[in-house]
Coordinates of C-alpha atoms and ligand atoms in Angstrom, one line a residue:
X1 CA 58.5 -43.6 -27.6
X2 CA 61.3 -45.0 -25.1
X3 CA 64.4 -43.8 -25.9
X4 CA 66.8 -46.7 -27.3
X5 CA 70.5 -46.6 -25.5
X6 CA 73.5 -45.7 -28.2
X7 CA 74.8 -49.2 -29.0
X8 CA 71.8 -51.9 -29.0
X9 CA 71.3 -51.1 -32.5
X10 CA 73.4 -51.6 -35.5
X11 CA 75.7 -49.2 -36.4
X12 CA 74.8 -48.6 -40.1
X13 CA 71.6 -48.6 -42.5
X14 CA 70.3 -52.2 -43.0
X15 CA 68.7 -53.6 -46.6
X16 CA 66.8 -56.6 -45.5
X17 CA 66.2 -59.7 -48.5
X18 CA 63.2 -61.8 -46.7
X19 CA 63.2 -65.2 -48.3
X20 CA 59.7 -66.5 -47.6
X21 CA 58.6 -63.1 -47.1
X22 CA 54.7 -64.1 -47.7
X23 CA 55.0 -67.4 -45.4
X24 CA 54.0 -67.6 -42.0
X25 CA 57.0 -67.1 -39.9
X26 CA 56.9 -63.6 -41.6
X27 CA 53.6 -63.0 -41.4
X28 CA 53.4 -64.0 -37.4
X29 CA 56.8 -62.4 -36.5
X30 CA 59.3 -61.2 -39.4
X31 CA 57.5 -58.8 -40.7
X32 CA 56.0 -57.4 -37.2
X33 CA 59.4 -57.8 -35.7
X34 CA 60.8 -55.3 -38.4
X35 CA 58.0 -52.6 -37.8
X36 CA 58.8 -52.6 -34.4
X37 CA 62.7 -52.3 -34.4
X38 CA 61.9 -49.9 -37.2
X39 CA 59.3 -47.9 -35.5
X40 CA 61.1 -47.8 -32.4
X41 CA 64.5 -46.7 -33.5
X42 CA 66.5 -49.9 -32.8
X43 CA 67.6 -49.8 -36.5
X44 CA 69.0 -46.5 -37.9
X45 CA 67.4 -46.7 -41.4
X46 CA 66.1 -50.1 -42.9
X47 CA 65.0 -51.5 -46.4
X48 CA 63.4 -54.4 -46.7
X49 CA 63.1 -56.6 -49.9
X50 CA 60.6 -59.3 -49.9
X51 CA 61.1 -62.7 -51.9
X52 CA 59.1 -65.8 -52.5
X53 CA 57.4 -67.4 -55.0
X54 CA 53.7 -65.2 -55.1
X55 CA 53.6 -63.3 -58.2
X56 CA 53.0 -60.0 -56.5
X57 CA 54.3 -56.4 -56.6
X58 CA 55.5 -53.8 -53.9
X59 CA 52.3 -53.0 -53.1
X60 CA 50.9 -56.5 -53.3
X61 CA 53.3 -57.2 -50.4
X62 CA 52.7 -53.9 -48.9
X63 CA 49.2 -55.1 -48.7
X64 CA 50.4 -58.6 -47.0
X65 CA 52.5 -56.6 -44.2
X66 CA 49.7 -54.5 -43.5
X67 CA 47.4 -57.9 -42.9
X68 CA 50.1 -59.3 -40.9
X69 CA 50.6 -56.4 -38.6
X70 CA 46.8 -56.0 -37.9
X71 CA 46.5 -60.0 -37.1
X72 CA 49.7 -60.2 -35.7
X73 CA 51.3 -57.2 -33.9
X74 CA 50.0 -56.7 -30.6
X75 CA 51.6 -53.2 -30.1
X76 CA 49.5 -49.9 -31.6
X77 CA 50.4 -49.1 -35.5
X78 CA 50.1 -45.5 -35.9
X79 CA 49.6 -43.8 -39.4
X80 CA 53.0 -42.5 -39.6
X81 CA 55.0 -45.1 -38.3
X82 CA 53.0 -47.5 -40.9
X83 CA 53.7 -44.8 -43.8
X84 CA 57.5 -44.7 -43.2
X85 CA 57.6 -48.3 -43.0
X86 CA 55.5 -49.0 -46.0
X87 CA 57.6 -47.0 -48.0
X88 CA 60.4 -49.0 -47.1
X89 CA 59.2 -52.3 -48.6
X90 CA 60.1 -53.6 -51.8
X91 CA 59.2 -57.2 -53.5
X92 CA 61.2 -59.4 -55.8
X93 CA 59.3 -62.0 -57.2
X94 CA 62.2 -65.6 -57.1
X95 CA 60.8 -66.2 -60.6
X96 CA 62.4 -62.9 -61.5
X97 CA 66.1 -64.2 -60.7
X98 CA 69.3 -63.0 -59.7
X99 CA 69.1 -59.8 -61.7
X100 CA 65.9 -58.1 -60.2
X101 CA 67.2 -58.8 -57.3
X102 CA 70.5 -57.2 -57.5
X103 CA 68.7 -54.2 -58.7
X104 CA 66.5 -54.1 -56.2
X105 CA 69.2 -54.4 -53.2
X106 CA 71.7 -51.7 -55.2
X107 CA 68.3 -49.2 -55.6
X108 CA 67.2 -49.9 -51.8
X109 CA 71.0 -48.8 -50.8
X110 CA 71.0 -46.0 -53.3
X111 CA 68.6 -44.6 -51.2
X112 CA 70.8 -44.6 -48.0
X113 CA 73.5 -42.1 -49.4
X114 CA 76.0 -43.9 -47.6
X115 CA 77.9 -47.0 -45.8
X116 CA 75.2 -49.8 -45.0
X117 CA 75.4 -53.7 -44.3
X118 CA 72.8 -56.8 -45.9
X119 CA 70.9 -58.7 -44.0
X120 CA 69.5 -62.3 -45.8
X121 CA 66.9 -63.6 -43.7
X122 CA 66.1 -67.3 -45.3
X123 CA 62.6 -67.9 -44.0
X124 CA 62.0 -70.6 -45.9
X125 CA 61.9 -75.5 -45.3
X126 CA 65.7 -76.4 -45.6
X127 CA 64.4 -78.0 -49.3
X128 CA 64.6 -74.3 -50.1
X129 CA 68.0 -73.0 -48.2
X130 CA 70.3 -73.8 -51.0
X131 CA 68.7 -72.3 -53.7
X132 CA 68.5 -69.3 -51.9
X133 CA 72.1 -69.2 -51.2
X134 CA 72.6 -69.9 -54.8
X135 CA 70.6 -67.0 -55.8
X136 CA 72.4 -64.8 -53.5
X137 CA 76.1 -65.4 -54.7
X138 CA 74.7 -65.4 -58.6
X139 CA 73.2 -61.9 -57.4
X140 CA 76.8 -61.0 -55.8
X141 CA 75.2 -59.7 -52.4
X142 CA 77.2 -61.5 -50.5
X143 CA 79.6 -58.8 -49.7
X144 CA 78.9 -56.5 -46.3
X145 CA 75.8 -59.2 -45.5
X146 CA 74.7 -61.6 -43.6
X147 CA 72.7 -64.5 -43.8
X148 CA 69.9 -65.9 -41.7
X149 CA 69.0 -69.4 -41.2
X150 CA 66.1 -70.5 -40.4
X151 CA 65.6 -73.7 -38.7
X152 CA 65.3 -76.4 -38.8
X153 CA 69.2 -76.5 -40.5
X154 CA 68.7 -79.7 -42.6
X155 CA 66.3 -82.7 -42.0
X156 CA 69.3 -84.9 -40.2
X157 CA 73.1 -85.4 -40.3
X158 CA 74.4 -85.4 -44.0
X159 CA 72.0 -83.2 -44.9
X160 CA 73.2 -80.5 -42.2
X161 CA 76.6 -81.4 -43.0
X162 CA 76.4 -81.2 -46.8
X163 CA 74.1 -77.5 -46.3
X164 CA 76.9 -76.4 -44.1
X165 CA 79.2 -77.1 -46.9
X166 CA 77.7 -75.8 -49.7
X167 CA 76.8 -72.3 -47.3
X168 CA 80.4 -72.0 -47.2
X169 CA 81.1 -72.2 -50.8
X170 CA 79.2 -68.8 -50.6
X171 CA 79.1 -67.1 -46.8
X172 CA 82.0 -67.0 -44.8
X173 CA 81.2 -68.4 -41.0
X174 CA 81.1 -65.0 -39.4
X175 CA 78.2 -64.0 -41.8
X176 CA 76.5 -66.9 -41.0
X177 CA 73.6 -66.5 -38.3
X178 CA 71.6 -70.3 -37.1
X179 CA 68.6 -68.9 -35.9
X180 CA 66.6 -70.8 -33.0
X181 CA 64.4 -68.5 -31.4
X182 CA 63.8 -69.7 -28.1
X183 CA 66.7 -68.5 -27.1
X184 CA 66.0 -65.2 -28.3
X185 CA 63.1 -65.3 -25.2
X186 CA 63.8 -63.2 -22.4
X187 CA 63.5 -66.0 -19.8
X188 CA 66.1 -68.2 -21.9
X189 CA 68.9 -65.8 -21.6
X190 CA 67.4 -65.6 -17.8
X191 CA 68.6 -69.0 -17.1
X192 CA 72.1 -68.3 -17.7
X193 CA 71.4 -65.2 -15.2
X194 CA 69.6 -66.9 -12.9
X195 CA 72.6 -69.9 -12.6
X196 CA 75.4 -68.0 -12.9
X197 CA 74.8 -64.6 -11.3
X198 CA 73.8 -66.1 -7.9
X199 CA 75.6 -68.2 -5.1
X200 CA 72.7 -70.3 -4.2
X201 CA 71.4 -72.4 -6.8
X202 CA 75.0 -73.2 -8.6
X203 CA 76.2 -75.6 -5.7
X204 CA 72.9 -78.0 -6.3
X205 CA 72.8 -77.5 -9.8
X206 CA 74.0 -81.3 -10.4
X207 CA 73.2 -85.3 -10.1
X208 CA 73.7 -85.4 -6.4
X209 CA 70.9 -82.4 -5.6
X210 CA 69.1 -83.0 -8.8
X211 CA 66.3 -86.0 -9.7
X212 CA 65.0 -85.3 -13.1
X213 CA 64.4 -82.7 -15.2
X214 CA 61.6 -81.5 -17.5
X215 CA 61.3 -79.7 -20.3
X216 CA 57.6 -79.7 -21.5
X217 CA 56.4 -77.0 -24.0
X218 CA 53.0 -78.1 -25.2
X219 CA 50.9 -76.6 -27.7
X220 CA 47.3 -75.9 -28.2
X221 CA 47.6 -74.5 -32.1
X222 CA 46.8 -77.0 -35.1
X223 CA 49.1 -76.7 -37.5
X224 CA 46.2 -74.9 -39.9
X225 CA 48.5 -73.7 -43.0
X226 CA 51.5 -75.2 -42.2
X227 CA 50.3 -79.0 -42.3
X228 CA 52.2 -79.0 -45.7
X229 CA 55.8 -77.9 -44.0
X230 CA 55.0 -80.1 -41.1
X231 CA 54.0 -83.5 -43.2
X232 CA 58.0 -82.9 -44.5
X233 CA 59.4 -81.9 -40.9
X234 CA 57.1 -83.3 -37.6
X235 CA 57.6 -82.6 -34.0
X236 CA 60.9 -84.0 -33.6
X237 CA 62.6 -82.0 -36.2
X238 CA 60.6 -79.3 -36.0
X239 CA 61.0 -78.3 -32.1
X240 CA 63.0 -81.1 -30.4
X241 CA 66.7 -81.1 -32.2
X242 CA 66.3 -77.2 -32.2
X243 CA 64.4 -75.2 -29.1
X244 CA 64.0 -78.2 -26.6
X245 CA 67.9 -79.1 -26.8
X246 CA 69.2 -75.5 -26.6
X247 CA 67.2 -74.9 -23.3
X248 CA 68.6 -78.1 -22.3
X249 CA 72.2 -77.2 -23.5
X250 CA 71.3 -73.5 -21.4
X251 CA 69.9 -75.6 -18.3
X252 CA 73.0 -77.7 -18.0
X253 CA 76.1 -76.1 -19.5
X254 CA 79.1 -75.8 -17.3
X255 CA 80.0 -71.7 -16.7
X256 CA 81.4 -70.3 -19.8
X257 CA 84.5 -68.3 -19.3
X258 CA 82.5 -65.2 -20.7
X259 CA 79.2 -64.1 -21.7
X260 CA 80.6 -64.5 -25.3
X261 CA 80.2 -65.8 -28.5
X262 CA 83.2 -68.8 -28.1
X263 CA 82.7 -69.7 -24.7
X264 CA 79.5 -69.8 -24.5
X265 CA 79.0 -72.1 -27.6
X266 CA 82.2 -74.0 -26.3
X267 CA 79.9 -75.1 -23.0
X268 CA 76.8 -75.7 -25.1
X269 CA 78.8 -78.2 -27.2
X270 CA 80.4 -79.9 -24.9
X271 CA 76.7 -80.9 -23.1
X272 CA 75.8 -81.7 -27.0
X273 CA 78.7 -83.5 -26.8
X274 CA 78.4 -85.5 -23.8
X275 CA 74.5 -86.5 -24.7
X276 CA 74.2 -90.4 -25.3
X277 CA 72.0 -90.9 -28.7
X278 CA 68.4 -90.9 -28.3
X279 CA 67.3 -94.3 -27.9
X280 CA 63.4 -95.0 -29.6
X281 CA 62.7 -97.0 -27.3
X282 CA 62.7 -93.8 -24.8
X283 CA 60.6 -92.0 -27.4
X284 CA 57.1 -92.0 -27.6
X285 CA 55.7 -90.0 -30.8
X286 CA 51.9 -89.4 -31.2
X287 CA 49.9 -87.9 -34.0
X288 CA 46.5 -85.8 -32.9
X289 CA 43.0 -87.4 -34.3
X290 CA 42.3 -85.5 -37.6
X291 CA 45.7 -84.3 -38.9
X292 CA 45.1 -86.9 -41.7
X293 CA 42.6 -85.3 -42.9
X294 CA 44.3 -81.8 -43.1
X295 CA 45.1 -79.9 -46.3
X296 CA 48.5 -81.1 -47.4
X297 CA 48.7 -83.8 -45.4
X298 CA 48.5 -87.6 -46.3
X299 CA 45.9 -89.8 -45.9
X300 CA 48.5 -92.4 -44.0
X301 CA 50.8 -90.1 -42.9
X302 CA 53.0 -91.0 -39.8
X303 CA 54.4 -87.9 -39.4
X304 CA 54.2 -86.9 -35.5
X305 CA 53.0 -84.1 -34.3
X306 CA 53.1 -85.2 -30.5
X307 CA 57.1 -86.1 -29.3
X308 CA 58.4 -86.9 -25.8
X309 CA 61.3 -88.9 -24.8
X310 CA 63.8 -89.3 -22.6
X311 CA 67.3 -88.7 -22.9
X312 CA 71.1 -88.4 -20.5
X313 CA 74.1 -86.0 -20.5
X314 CA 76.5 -88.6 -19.5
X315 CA 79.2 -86.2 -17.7
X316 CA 80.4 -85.7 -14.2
X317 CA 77.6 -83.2 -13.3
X318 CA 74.3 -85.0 -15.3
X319 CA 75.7 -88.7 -15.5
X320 CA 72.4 -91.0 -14.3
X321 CA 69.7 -87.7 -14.3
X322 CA 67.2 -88.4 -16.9
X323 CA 65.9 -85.5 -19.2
X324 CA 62.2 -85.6 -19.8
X325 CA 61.4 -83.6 -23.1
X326 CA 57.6 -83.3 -24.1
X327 CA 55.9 -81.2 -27.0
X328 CA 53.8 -81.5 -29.4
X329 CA 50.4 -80.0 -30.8
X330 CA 46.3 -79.5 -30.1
X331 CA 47.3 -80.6 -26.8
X332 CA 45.4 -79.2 -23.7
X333 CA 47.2 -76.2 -22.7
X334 CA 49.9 -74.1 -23.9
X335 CA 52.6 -73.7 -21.7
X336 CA 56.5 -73.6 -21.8
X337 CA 58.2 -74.9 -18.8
X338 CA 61.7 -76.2 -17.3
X339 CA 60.7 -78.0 -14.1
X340 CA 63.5 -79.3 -11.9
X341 CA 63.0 -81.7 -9.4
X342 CA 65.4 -82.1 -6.1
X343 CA 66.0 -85.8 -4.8
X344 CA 63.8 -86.5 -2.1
X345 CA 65.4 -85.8 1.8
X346 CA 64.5 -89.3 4.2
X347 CA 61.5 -88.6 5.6
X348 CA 61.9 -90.6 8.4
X349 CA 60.9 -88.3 11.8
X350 CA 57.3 -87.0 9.9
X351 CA 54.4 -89.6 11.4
X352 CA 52.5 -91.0 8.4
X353 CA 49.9 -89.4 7.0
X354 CA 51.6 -85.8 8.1
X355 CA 51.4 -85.4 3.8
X356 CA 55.2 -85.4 3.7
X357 CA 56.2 -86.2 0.0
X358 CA 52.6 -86.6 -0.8
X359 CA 52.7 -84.2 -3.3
X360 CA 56.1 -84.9 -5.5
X361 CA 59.4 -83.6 -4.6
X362 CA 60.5 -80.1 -4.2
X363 CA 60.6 -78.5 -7.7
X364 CA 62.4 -75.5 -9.5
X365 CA 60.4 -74.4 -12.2
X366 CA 60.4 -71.7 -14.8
X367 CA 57.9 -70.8 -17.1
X368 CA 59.6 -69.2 -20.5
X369 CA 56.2 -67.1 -21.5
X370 CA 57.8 -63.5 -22.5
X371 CA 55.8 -62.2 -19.2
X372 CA 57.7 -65.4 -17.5
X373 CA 57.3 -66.6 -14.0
X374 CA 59.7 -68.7 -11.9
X375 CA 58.5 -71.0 -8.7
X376 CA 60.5 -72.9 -6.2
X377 CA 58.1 -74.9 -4.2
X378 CA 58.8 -76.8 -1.0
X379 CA 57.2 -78.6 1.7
X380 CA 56.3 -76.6 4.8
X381 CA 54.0 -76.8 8.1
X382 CA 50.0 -76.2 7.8
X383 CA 49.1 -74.1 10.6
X384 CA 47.5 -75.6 13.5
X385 CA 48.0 -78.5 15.8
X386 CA 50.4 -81.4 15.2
X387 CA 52.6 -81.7 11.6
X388 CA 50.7 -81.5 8.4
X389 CA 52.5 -80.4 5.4
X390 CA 51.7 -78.9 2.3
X391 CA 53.0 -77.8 -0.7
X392 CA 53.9 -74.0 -0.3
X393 CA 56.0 -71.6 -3.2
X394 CA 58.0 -68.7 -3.7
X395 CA 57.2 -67.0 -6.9
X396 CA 58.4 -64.3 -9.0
X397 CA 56.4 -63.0 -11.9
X398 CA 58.4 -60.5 -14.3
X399 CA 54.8 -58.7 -14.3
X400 CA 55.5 -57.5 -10.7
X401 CA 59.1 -55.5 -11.8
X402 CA 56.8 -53.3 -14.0
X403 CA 59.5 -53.9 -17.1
X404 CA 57.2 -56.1 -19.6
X405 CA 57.0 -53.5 -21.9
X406 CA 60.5 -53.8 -22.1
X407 CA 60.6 -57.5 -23.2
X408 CA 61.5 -57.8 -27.5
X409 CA 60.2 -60.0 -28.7
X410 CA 62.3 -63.1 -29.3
X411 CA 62.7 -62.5 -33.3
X412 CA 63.5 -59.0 -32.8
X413 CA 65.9 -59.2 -30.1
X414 CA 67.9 -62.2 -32.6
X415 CA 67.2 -60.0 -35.9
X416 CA 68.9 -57.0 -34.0
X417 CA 72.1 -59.1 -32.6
X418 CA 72.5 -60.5 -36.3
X419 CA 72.5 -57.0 -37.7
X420 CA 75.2 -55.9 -34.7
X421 CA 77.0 -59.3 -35.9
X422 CA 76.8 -60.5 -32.1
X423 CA 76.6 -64.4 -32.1
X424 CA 76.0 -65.3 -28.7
X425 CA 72.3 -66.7 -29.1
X426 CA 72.9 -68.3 -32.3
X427 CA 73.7 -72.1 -32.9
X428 CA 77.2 -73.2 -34.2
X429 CA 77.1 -75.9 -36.9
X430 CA 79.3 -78.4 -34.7
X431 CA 76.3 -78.1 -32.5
X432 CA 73.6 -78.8 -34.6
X433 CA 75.8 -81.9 -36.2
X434 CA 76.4 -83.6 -33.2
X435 CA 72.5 -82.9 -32.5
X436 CA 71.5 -84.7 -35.8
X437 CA 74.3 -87.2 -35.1
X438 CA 72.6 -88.2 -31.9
X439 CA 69.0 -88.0 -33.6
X440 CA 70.1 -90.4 -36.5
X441 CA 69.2 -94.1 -34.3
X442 CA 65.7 -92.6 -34.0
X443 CA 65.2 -91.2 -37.2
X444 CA 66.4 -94.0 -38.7
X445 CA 64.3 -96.6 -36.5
X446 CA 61.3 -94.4 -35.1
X447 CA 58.7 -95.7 -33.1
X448 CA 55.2 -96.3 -34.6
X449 CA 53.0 -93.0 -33.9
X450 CA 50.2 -93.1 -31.7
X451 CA 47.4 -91.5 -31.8
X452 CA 46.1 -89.1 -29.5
X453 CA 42.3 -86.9 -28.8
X454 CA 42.9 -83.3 -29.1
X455 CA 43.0 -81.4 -26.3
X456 CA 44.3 -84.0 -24.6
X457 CA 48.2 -84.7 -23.0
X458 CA 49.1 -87.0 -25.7
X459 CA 49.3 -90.7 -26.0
X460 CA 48.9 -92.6 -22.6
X461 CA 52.3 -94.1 -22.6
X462 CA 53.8 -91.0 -21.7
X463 CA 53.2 -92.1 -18.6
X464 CA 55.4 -95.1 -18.6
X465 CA 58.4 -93.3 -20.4
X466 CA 58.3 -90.9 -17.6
X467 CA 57.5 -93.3 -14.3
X468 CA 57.9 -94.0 -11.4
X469 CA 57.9 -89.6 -12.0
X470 CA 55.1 -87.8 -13.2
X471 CA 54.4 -85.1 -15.7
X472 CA 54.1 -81.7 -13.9
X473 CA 51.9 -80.7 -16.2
X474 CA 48.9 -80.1 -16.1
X475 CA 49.3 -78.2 -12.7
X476 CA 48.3 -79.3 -9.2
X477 CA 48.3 -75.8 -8.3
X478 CA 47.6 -72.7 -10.8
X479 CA 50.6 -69.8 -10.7
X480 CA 49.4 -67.2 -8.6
X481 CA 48.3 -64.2 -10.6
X482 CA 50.1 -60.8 -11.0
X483 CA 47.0 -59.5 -8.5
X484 CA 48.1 -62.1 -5.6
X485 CA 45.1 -64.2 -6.7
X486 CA 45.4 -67.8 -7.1
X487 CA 46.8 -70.8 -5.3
Ligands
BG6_1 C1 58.4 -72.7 -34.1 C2 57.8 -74.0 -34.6 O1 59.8 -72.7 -34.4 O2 58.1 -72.5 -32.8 C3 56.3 -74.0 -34.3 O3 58.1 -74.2 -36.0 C4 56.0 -73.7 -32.9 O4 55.8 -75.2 -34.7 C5 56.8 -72.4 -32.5 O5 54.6 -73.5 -32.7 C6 56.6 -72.1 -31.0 O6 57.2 -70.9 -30.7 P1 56.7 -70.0 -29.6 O7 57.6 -68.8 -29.5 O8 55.3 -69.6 -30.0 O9 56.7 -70.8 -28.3

């Protein structure tokens, strides 16, 4: 096992209360995540208390993290590891009430013999957040915690205003943790590393370099169990007013004064800030053929599970660039990519047909996939006699520095900074207001949703939101494999 550095870890013993312990965030990620910083000594010692509304026991749930870890944990379990972690779970049923629970927590700590800290993860819709916070100050654990939230944090602006109110009746702010996870990914943080740690790219990095940018993060996955949660939530709220505008606010915040808490949520407000309200008539929403007919879901539903729209950071450095945001599910190809296209030099001296421009403009691009990838492409000569051009690239796979092994997960590297109490990746609820507030025209007055085959890219008018551009996905060219294979 690699040795953990002193200090990436939380200093004391953590008791864990999983809200939604049984649901499918947990199951995919929570509960994996856990065993991992567990098994790996990121945490020193850790209980965890599962809650939700299955009538199980401690070994009913023991059961569940078991099945989760063999579908979902893509790391070796050994027999110890499993043992020592299995012994650490506990279950509350929510039927059982404040009570149980406090008993629970106090007999998990008991069994510290010594200082520790709470950590509340609510994995649970936002129709569920307050009761959980309810239940947590009737249990009084609200001392030495701190509280998760999952997204997304409220279905739009009073809601998030009114949850952030009532979360304060119970949590101070500094125990409060706004998860969004996709800026737990390794090649999220990168960004900032990748802008500000270099002298090349920061110059260009504004309207007068810059044509468009993309953020496109389709999905093959149905939603399967979670129709139910989706029918409630859709594409929008679900992926677009959480990870697609904090990749936005990481791609074009100013430089933050330090890589710290304040600043850094200082710059990503001030982009949230300066973004002019969706408009729906730059929104196209699309629903796949047969998500009516899901479990859960109803038989007219216009939920969407397809999004993409445009939208503009009207300040000195984006003013006029148009955003390009796409996502949505049972489309053709799962990928996760920032693409950023330079304007377009004169072309004037290259004889026609040389293939100049031919194949769209120059483009930055960044694939967030944990093993994540980064391209620069760029028009250069094809050998031989007079001036062809093709599309050529420089590429840098994270594979090639040997360090994947290294990459946490997203979850775990967010669970970790909330039990440290670091909160640099986590969301500030002036941010997430101001992202509902400039949601509110579209939610109030969406678009009718179109439908779209799976498998496919959605519904043809993304085409028109996004011309006289196009989509860079799907690919022209494949990334070029680890191996050197590939275009
Ligand atoms: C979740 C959404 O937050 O993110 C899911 O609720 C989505 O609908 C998922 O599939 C995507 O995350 P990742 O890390 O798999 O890209």
């Amino acid at each position: 096992m690699a040795k953990i550095p002193p200090g990436v870890g939380p200093r004391y013993p953590q008791c864990v209360v999983l809200f939604g312990a049984t649901g499918d965030l947990a199951r995919r990620k929570l509960l994996p995540g856990l065993y991992h910083l567990s098994s790996a000594g990121f945490i020193p010692k850790c209980r965890i208390i599962g809650v939700s509304l299955d009538e199980i026991d401690a070994d009913g749930f023991r059961q569940a993290a078991r099945g989760a870890l063999d579908e979902f944990f893509n790391r070796k379990v050994t027999d110890a590891d499993w043992d020592a972690f299995a012994q650490s779970l506990d279950y509350v049923p929510l039927a059982a009430g404040a009570p149980a629970l406090r008993a629970a927590v106090l007999e998990a700590e008991k069994s510290f013999g010594g200082e520790s800290r709470r950590l509340h993860y609510l994995s649970v819709p936002p129709s569920a957040a307050l009761s959980a916070v309810r239940l947590l100050g009737e249990a009084q654990l609200v001392e030495r915690s701190r509280i998760v939230m999952e997204k997304p944090f409220g279905t739009d602006l009073a809601s998030a205003v009114s949850l952030n109110a009532r979360l304060h009746e119970v949590f101070d702010e500094d125990q409060i943790f706004r998860i969004d996870h996709f800026l737990g990914k390794e090649p999220a943080q990168n960004i900032l590393a990748f802008r500000f740690a270099n002298g090349l790219f920061e110059p260009i990095w504004n309207r007068n370099f810059i044509d468009h940018v993309q953020i496109d993060v389709p999905e093959t996955l149905a939603l399967g169990k979670r129709s139910g949660f989706y029918e409630q939530t859709g594409a929008y709220r679900d992926m677009v007013v959480t990870h697609l505008f904090q990749i936005l606010a990481f791609m074009a915040m100013e430089p933050p004064t330090a890589l710290e808490p304040a600043p850094i949520s200082e710059e990503k407000n001030k982009v949230f800030r300066s973004m002019l309200p969706i408009q729906p008539a730059d929104v196209v929403r699309g629903q796949y053929v047969g998500y009516r007919d899901e479990d859960g879901v109803d038989s007219e539903s216009e939920t969407e599970t397809f999004i993409a729209l445009k939208c503009y950071i009207d300040n000195w450095r984006w003013a006029g660039v148009p955003f390009f945001l796409r996502t949505g599910k049972r489309l053709a190809e799962g990928q996760r990519i920032i693409s950023i296209a330079f304007r377009e030099p004169p072309k004037s001296m290259f004889p026609p047909g040389s293939g100049v421009g031919a194949q769209g403009p120059d483009h930055l691009t960044f694939d967030l996939a944990d093993a994540s990838k980064m391209s620069l492409s760029f028009y250069g000569k094809r050998p031989g006699p007079g001036m062809r051009l093709d599309k050529l690239s420089l590429q840098f796979a994270m594979h090639d520095t040997g360090l994947l092994g290294e990459v946490l997960e997203a979850y775990e590297r967010l669970i970790l900074d909330a039990m440290r109490g670091d909160h640099t990746l986590f969301n500030t609820a002036e941010g997430i207001e101001r992202l509902w507030q400039v949601s509110s025209h579209l939610l109030e007055e969406p678009p009718p949703v179109r439908l779209y085959p799976p498998g496919s890219w959605g519904p043809k008018s993304i085409h028109q939101l996004i011309a006289p551009h196009a989509w860079r996905l799907p690919f022209e060219r494949a990334w070029r494999n680890p191996d050197g294979t590939g275009s």
